[in-house]
Coordinates of C-alpha atoms in Angstrom, one line a residue:
Chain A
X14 CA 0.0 0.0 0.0
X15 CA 2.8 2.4 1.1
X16 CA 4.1 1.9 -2.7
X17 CA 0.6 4.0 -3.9
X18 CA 1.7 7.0 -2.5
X19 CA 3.5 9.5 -4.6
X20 CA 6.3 10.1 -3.4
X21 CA 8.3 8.1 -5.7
X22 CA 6.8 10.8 -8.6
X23 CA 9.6 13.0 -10.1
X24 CA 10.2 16.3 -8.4
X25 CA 9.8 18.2 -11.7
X26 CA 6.4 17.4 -11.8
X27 CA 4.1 20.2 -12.4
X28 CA 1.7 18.6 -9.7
X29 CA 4.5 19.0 -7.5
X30 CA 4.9 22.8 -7.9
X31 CA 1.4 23.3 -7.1
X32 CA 1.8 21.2 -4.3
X33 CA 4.6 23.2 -3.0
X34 CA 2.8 26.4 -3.6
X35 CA -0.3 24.9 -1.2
X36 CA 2.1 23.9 1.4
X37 CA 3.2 27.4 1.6
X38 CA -0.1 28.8 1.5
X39 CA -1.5 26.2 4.1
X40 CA 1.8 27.3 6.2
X41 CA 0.5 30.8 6.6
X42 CA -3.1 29.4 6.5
X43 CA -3.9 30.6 10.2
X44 CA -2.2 34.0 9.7
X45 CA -5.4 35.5 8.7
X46 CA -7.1 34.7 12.3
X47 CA -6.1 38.0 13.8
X48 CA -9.0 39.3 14.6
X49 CA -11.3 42.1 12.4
X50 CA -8.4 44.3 11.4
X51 CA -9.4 47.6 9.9
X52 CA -12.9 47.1 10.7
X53 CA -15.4 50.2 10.2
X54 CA -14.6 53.6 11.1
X55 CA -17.4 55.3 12.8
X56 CA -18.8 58.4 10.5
X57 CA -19.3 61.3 13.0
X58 CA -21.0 63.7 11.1
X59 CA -23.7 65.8 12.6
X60 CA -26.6 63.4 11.4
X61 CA -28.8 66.5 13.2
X62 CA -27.2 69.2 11.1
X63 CA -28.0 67.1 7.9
X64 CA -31.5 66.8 8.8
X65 CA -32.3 70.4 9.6
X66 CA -30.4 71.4 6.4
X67 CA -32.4 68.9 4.4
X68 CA -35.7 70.1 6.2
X69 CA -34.4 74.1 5.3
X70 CA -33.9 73.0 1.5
X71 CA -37.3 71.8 1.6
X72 CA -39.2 75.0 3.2
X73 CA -37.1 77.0 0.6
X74 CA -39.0 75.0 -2.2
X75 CA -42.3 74.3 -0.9
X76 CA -43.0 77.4 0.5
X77 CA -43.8 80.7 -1.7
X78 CA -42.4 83.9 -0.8
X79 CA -44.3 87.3 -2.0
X80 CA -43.4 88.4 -5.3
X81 CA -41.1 91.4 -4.4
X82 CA -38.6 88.7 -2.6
X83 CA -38.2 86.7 -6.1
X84 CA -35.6 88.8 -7.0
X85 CA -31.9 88.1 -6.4
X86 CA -30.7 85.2 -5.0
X87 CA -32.7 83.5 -2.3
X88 CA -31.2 83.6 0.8
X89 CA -30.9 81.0 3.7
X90 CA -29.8 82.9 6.7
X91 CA -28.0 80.9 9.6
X92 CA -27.3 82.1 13.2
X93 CA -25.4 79.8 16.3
X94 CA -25.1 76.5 13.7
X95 CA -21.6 76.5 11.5
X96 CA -22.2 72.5 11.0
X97 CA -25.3 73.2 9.9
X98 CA -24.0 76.7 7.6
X99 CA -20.9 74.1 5.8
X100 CA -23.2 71.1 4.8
X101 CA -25.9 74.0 3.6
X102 CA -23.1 75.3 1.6
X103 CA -21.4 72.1 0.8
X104 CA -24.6 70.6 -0.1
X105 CA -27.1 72.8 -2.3
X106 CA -25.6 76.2 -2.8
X107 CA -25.4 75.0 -6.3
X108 CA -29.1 74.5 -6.4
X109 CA -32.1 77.0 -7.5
X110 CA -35.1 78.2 -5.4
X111 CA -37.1 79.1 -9.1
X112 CA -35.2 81.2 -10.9
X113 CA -33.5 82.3 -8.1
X114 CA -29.9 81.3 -6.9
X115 CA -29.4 79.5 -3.5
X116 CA -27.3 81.7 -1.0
X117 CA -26.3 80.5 2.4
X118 CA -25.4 83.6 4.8
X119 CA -23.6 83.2 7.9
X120 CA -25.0 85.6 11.1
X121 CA -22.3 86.2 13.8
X122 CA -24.3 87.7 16.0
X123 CA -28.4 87.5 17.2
X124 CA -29.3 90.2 14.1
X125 CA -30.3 90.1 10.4
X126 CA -28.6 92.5 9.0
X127 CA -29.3 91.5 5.6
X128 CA -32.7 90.2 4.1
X129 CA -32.7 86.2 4.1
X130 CA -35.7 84.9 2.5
X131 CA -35.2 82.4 5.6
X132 CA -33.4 82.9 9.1
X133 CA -32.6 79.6 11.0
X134 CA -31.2 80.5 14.8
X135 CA -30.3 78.2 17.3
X136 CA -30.2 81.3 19.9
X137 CA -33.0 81.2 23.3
X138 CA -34.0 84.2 25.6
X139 CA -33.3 87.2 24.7
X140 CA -30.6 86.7 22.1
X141 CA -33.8 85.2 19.7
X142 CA -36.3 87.9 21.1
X143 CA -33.5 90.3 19.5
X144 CA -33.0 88.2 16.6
X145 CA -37.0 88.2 15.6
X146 CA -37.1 91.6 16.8
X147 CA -34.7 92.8 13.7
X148 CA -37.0 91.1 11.2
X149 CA -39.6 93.4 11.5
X150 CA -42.5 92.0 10.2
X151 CA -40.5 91.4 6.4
X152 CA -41.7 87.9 4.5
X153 CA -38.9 86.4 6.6
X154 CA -39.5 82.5 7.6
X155 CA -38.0 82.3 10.9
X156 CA -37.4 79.2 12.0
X157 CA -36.3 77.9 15.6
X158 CA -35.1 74.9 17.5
X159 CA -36.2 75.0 20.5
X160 CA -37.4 71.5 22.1
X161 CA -37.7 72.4 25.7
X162 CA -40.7 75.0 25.6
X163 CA -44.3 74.7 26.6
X164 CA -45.0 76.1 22.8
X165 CA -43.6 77.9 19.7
X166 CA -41.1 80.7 20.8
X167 CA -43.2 84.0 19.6
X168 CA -42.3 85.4 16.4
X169 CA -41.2 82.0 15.1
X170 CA -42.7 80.5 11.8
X171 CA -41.2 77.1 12.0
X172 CA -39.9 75.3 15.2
X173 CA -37.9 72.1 15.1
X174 CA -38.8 70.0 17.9
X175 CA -37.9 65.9 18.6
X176 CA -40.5 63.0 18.8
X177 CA -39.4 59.7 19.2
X178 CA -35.9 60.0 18.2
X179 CA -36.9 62.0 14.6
X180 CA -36.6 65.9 14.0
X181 CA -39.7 67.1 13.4
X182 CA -41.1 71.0 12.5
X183 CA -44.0 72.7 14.0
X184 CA -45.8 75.8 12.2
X185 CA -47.3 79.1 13.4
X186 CA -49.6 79.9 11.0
X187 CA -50.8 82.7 12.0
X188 CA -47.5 84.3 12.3
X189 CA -46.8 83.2 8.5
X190 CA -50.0 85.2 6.9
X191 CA -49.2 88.1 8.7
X192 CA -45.6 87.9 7.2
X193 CA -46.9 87.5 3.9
X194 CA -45.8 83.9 3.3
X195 CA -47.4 81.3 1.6
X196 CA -46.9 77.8 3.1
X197 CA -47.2 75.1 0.7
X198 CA -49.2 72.1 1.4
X199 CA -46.8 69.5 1.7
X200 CA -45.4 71.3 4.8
X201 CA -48.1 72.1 6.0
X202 CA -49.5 68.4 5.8
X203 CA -45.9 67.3 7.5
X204 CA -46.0 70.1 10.6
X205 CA -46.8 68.2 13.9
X206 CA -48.6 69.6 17.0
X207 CA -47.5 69.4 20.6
Chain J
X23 CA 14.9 18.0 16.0
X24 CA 15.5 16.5 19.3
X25 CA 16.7 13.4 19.8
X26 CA 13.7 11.6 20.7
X27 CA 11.3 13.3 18.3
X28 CA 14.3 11.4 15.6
X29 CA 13.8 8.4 17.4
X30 CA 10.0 8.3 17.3
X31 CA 10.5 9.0 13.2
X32 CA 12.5 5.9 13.2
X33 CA 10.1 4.0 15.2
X34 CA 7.3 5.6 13.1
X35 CA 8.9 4.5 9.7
X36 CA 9.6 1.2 11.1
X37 CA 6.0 1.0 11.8
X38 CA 5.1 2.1 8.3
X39 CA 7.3 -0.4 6.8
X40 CA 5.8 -3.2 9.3
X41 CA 1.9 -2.3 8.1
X42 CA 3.3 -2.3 4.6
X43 CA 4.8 -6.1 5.2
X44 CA 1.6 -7.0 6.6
X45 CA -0.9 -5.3 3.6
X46 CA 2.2 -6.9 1.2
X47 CA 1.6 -10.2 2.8
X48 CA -2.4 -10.2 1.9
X49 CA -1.8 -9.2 -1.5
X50 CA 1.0 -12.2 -1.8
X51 CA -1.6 -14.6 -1.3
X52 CA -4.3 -12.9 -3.5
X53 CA -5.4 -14.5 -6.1
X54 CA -6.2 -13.8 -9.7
X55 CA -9.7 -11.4 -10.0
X56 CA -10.2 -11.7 -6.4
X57 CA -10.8 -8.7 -4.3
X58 CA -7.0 -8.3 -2.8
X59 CA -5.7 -8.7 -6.4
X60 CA -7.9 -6.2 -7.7
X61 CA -7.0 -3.4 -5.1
X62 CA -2.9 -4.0 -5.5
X63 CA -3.8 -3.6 -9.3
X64 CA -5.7 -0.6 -8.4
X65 CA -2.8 0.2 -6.3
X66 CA -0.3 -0.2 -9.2
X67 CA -2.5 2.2 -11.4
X68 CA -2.5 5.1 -8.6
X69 CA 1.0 4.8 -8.4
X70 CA 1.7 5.7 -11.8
X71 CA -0.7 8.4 -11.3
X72 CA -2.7 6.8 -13.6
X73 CA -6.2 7.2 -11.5
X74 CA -9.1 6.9 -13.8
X75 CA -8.1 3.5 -14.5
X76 CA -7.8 2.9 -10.6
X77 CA -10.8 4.0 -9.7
X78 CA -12.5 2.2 -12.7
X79 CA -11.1 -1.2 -11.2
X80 CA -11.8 0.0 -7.8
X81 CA -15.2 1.5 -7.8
X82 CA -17.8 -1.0 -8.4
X83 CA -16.1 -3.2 -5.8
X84 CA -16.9 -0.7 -2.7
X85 CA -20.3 -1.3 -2.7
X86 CA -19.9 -4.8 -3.0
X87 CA -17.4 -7.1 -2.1
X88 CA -14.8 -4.6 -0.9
X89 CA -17.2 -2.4 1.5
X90 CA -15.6 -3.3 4.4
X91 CA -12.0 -3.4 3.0
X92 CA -10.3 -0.4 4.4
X93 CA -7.4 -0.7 1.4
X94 CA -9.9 -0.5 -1.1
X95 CA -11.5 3.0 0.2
X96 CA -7.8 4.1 1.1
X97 CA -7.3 3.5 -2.7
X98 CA -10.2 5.2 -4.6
X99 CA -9.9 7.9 -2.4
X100 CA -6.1 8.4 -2.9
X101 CA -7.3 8.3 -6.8
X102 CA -9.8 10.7 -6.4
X103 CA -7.3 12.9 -4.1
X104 CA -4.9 12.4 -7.1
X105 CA -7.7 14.0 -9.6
X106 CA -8.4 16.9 -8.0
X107 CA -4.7 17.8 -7.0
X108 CA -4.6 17.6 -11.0
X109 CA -7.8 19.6 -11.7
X110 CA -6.2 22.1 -9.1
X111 CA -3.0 22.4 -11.3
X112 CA -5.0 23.1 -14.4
X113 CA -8.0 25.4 -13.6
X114 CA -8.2 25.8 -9.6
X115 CA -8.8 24.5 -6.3
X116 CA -12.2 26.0 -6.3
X117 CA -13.7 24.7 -9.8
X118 CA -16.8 22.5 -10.2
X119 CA -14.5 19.4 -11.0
X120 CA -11.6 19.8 -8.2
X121 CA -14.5 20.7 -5.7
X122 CA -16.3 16.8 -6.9
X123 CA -13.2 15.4 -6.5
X124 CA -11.9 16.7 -2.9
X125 CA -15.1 15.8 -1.7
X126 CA -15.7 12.5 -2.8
X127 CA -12.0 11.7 -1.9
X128 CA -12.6 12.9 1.6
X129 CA -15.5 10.7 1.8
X130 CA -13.7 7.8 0.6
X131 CA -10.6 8.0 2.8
X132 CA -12.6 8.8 5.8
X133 CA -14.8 5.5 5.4
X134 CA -11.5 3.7 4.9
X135 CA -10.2 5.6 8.3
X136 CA -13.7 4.4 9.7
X137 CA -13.1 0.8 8.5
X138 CA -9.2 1.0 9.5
X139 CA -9.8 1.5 13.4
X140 CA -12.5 -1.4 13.8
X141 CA -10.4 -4.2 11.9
X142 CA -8.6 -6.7 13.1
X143 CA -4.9 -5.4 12.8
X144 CA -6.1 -1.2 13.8
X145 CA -3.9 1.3 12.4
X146 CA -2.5 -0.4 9.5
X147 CA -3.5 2.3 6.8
X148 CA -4.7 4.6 9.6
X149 CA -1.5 6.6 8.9
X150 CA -1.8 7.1 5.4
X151 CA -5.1 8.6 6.0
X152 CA -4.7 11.0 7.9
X153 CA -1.9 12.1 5.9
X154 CA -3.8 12.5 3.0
X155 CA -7.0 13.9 4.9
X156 CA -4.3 16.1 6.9
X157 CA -3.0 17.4 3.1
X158 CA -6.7 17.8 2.1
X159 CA -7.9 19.7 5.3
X160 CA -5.4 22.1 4.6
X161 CA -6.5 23.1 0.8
X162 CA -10.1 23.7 2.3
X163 CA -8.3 26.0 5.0
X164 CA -6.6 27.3 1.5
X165 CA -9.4 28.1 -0.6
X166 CA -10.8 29.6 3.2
X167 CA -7.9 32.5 3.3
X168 CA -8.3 32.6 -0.9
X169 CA -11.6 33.4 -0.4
X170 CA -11.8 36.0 2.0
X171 CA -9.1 37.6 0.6
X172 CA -10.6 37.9 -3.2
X173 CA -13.9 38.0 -1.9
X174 CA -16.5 38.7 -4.3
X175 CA -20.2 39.4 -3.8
X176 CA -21.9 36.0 -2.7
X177 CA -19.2 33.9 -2.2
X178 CA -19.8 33.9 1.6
X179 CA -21.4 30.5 1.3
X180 CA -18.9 29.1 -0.5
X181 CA -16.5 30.0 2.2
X182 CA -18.1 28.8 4.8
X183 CA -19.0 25.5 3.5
X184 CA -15.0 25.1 2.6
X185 CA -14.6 26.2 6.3
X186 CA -17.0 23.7 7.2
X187 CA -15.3 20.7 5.6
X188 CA -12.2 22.0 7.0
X189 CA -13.1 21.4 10.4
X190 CA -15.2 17.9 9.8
X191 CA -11.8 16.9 8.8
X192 CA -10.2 18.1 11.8
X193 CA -12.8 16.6 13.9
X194 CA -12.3 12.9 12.6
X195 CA -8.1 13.5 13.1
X196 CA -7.8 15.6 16.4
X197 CA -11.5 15.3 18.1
X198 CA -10.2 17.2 20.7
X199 CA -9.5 20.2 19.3
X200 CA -12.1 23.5 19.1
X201 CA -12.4 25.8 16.0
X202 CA -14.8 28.1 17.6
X203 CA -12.5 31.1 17.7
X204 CA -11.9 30.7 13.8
X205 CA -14.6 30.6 13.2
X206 CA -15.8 33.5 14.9
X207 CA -13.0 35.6 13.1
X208 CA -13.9 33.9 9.3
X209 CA -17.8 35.6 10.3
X210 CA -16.1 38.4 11.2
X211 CA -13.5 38.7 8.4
X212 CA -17.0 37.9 6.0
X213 CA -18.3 40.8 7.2
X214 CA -16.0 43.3 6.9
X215 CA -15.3 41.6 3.2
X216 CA -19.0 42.6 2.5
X217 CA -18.5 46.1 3.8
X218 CA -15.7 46.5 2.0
X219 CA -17.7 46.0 -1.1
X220 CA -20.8 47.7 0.4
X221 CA -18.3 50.5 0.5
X222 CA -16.9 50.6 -3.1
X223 CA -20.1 50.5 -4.7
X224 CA -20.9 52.8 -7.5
X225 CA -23.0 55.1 -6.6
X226 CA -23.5 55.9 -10.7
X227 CA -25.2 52.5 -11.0
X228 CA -28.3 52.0 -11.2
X229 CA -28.7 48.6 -9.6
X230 CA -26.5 49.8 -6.5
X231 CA -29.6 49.9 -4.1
X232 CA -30.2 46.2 -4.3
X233 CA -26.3 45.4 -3.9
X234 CA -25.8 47.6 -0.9
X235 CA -29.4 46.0 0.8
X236 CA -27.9 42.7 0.5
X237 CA -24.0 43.0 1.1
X238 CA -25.5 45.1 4.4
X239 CA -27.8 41.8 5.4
X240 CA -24.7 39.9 5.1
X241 CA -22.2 42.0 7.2
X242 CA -25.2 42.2 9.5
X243 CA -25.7 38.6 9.5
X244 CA -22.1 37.9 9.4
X245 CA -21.7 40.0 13.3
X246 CA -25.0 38.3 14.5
X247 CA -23.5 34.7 13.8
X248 CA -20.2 35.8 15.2
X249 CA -21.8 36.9 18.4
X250 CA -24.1 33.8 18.5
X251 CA -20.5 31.7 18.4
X252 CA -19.0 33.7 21.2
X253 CA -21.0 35.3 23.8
X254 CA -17.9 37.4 24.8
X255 CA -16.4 38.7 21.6
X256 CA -15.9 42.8 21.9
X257 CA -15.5 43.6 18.6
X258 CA -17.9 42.1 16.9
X259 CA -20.5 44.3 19.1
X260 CA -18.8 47.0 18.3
X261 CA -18.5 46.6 14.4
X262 CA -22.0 45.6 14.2
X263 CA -23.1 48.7 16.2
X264 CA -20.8 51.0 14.0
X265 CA -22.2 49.3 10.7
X266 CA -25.5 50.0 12.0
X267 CA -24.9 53.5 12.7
X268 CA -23.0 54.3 9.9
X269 CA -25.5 52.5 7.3
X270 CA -27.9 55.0 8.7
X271 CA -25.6 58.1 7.8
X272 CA -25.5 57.1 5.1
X273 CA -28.9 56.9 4.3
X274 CA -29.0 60.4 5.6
X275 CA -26.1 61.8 3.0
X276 CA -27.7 60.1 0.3
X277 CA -30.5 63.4 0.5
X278 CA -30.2 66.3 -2.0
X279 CA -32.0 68.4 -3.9
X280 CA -33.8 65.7 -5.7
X281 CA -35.2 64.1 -2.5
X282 CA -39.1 65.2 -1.9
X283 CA -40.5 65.8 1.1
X284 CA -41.9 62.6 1.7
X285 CA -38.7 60.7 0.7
X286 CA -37.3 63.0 3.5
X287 CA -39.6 61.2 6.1
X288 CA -39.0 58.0 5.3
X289 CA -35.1 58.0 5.3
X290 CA -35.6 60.0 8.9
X291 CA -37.4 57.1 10.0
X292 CA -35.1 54.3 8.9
X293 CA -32.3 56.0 9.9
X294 CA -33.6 56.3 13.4
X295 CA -34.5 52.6 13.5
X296 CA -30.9 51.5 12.3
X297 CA -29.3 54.1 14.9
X298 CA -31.6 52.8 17.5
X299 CA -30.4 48.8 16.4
X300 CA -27.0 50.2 17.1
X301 CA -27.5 51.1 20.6
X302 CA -28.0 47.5 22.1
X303 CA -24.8 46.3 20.7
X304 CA -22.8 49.2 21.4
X305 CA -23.7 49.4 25.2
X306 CA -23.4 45.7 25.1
X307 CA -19.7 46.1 23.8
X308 CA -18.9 49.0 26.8
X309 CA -20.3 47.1 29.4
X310 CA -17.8 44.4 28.0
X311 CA -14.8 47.1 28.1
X312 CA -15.9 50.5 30.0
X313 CA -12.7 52.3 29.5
X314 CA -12.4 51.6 25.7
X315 CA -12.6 55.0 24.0
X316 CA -14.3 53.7 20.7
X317 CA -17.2 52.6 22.6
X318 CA -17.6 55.9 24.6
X319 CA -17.2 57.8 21.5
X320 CA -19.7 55.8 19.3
X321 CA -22.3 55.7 22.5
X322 CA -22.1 59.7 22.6
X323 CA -22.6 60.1 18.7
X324 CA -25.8 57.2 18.9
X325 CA -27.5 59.3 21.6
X326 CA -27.0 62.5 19.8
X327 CA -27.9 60.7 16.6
X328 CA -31.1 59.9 18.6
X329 CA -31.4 63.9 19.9
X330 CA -30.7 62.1 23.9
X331 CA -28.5 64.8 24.5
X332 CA -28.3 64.3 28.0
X333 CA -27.2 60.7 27.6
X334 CA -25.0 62.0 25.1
X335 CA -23.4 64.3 27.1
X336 CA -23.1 62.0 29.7
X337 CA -20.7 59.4 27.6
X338 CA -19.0 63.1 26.3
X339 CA -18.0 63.5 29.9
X340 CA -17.0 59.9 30.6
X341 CA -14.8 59.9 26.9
X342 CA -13.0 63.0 28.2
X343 CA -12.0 61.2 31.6
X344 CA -10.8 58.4 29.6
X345 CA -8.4 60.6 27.6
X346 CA -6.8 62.6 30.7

């Protein structure tokens, strides 16, 4: 029986080579078991800057503006968010609002000292009572985050609040007629209620 | 080599040569057509590597007259070891006719190692089987590390199976040893194979939605099965949870200007489901490890993720400890 084996083949056999080649291969066989090397790097964006910006892209569309304000670029104002301002910027400042060109502006401090078709502000107490205050009663959406109140901060158009985990907006209707702005359906149909 | 590990080759060889007097004695007497004389034919015809004629002598006899003959499985499934070292050579370990071969061989020389151990004179051929089933074990364990490493969309079962037949082997020539922890890190190497391509997807093709659904059910599935395995493995947790999380980002920074209202809605909503699904295995891999620093980090970006900013904060706080 031991005579079956090959062994006694020639060495230049091309079987050989291989074998050779799986010996070496079966020798380092187990070097792979070293755990999950390189495994997934978390991605730390600001999944909550994304959102809002997403949700601000969409008010700019849906949403109609009175007829004087279609001029010029359309302007997305942003006050206490420069995650938020960079993936706006990053994001759609390519895009079109009409026929009008999307501008992100950047507010250092609680005023709007240039007209932004909508003002986003992160700002509580009296910084955002001063903030409203300088938008007179212009076609300005102005739209808050502010999760922690009984209701909608006063003077606010659009509030992002959380339920169950998710960003969601509320709406002040009122507040939006008297500005002169028309809110499309589809938000309207998406705002929540406390 | 030590002294008495050279001492036990030449008692080993000795041995060899005294099973090879013994099988040599049975095929002395053999007769003409009878079984013995039909295996040492058989035998001469695998020695010149000529094996289709061996196993054409051999074959019809297993079922027959030479079941219980422990040289006449040793033989066809030297032959058939013989064939698929050859289709190996020419097209690969892995194809259709190499993969028939290696497993019928298997088969054959672990009935003959079956037959070997509960015959009269145990151990005889015993030797020469495991040899050859050590030799095959290690081209499953082969095409194992091949496979992974060239890893292509749906191959995982393929893998696996060779993994599989890797360690039946093992089982039948070293019972007592484990291949748990292997196969914990193949699940684990599976997955982060699939992410791997789940990451290089085009995102220019059209079909790429499809793809990315199932190559993410298989690094999910691939964690799951790891954890199932071991109990107490960290980092499988912690990829999971990070796949998880990340798969929902990704969702999220697939929006632009083309995405509608509703669209919006719905990705919000499966992104918060896959960050809540990353939660249990992430707090599952820091209570494993409470001072690991990936596991802070990735439990303060969940709970933000999930607007829980005080829980976020809280793992902020316990982060920054850990890095004074």
């Amino acid at each position: 029986m031991h005579k079956a084996e090959i062994n006694n083949r020639p060495l230049n056999n091309p079987v050989w080579l291989f074998l050779v080649g799986v010996a070496i291969v079966a020798g380092l066989g187990l070097a792979w078991i070293q755990g999950d090397q390189g495994g997934p790097k978390l991605d730390s964006v600001d999944t909550i800057a994304i959102t809002k910006a997403s949700f601000l892209f969409q008010f700019a569309k849906s949403n109609d503006w009175p007829e004087e304000t279609r001029k010029g670029n359309f302007k997305i104002g942003i006050h206490g968010n420069r995650i938020l301002f960079d993936f706006l910027v990053e994001k759609y400042s390519s895009q079109t609002i009409g026929s009008q060109m999307l501008e992100i502006v950047w507010y250092e401090d609680a005023q709007m000292t240039e007209f932004t078709h909508i003002l986003y502000s992160e700002a509580e107490g009296d910084d955002l009572s001063k903030l409203i205050e300088s938008t007179g009663n212009q076609p300005v959406m102005v739209v808050t985050s502010l999760n922690d109140l009984l209701q909608m901060p006063k003077g606010a158009v659009m509030n992002f609040l959380v339920q169950s985990s998710k960003i969601r907006y509320e709406l002040d209707m009122d507040n939006a007629v008297l500005r002169g702005l028309i809110v499309g359906n589809r938000i309207l149909s998406w705002a929540v209620t406390r | 080599m030590g002294c008495n590990t050279m001492n036990m080759h030449i008692l080993n060889r000795g041995l060899s040569f005294l099973g090879l007097a013994l099988l040599l004695s049975v095929v002395a007497i053999a007769q003409p057509g009878s079984t013995a004389n039909l295996i040492d034919e058989a035998i001469s015809f695998a020695e010149e590597g000529a094996y289709d004629n061996a196993l054409m002598m051999i074959e019809p006899h297993l079922e027959n007259d030479a079941k219980n003959d422990a040289r006449a499985w040793y033989v066809a499934g030297y032959a058939h070891k013989g064939r698929y070292k050859d289709s190996a050579f020419l097209h690969s370990s892995t194809s259709k006719t190499a993969s028939a071969e290696r497993s019928i061989a298997v088969i054959q020389l672990m009935k003959a190692y079956e037959l070997d151990k509960n015959s009269a004179f145990p151990g005889a051929i015993s030797k020469l089987v495991e040899e050859a089933l050590d030799y095959l074990s290690k081209t499953y364990m082969n095409d194992v590390v091949k496979g992974v490493h060239g890893f292509q969309m749906g191959m995982d079962e393929e893998v696996l199976k060779h993994f599989m037949e890797f360690v039946k082997i093992r089982n039948v020539l070293s019972p007592d040893e484990n291949w748990v922890r292997e196969e914990v890190e193949l699940e684990k190497n599976l997955a982060k194979a699939n992410r791997i391509l789940l990451e290089s997807i085009d995102l220019n093709n059209t079909s790429r939605t499809q793809k990315q659904e199932a190559l993410f059910e298989k690094v999910v599935s691939h964690y799951l099965r790891a954890i199932e395995l071991d109990g107490r493995d960290y980092t499988a947790r912690y990829n999971l949870a990070i796949n998880l999380y990340n798969r929902g980002v990704s969702e999220l920074r697939s929006i632009d200007h083309t995405t509608s209202m509703f669209e919006l809605m719905e990705i919000q909503d499966i992104c918060v489901l896959l960050f809540q699904e990353a939660l249990a295995p992430m707090l599952a891999a820091h209570n494993m490890e409470k001072k690991r620093m990936e596991t802070l980090k990735g439990l303060m970006t969940i709970y933000r993720a999930l607007s829980q900013n005080e829980e976020s904060e809280k793992y902020k706080n316990l982060l920054e400890e850990a890095i004074k």
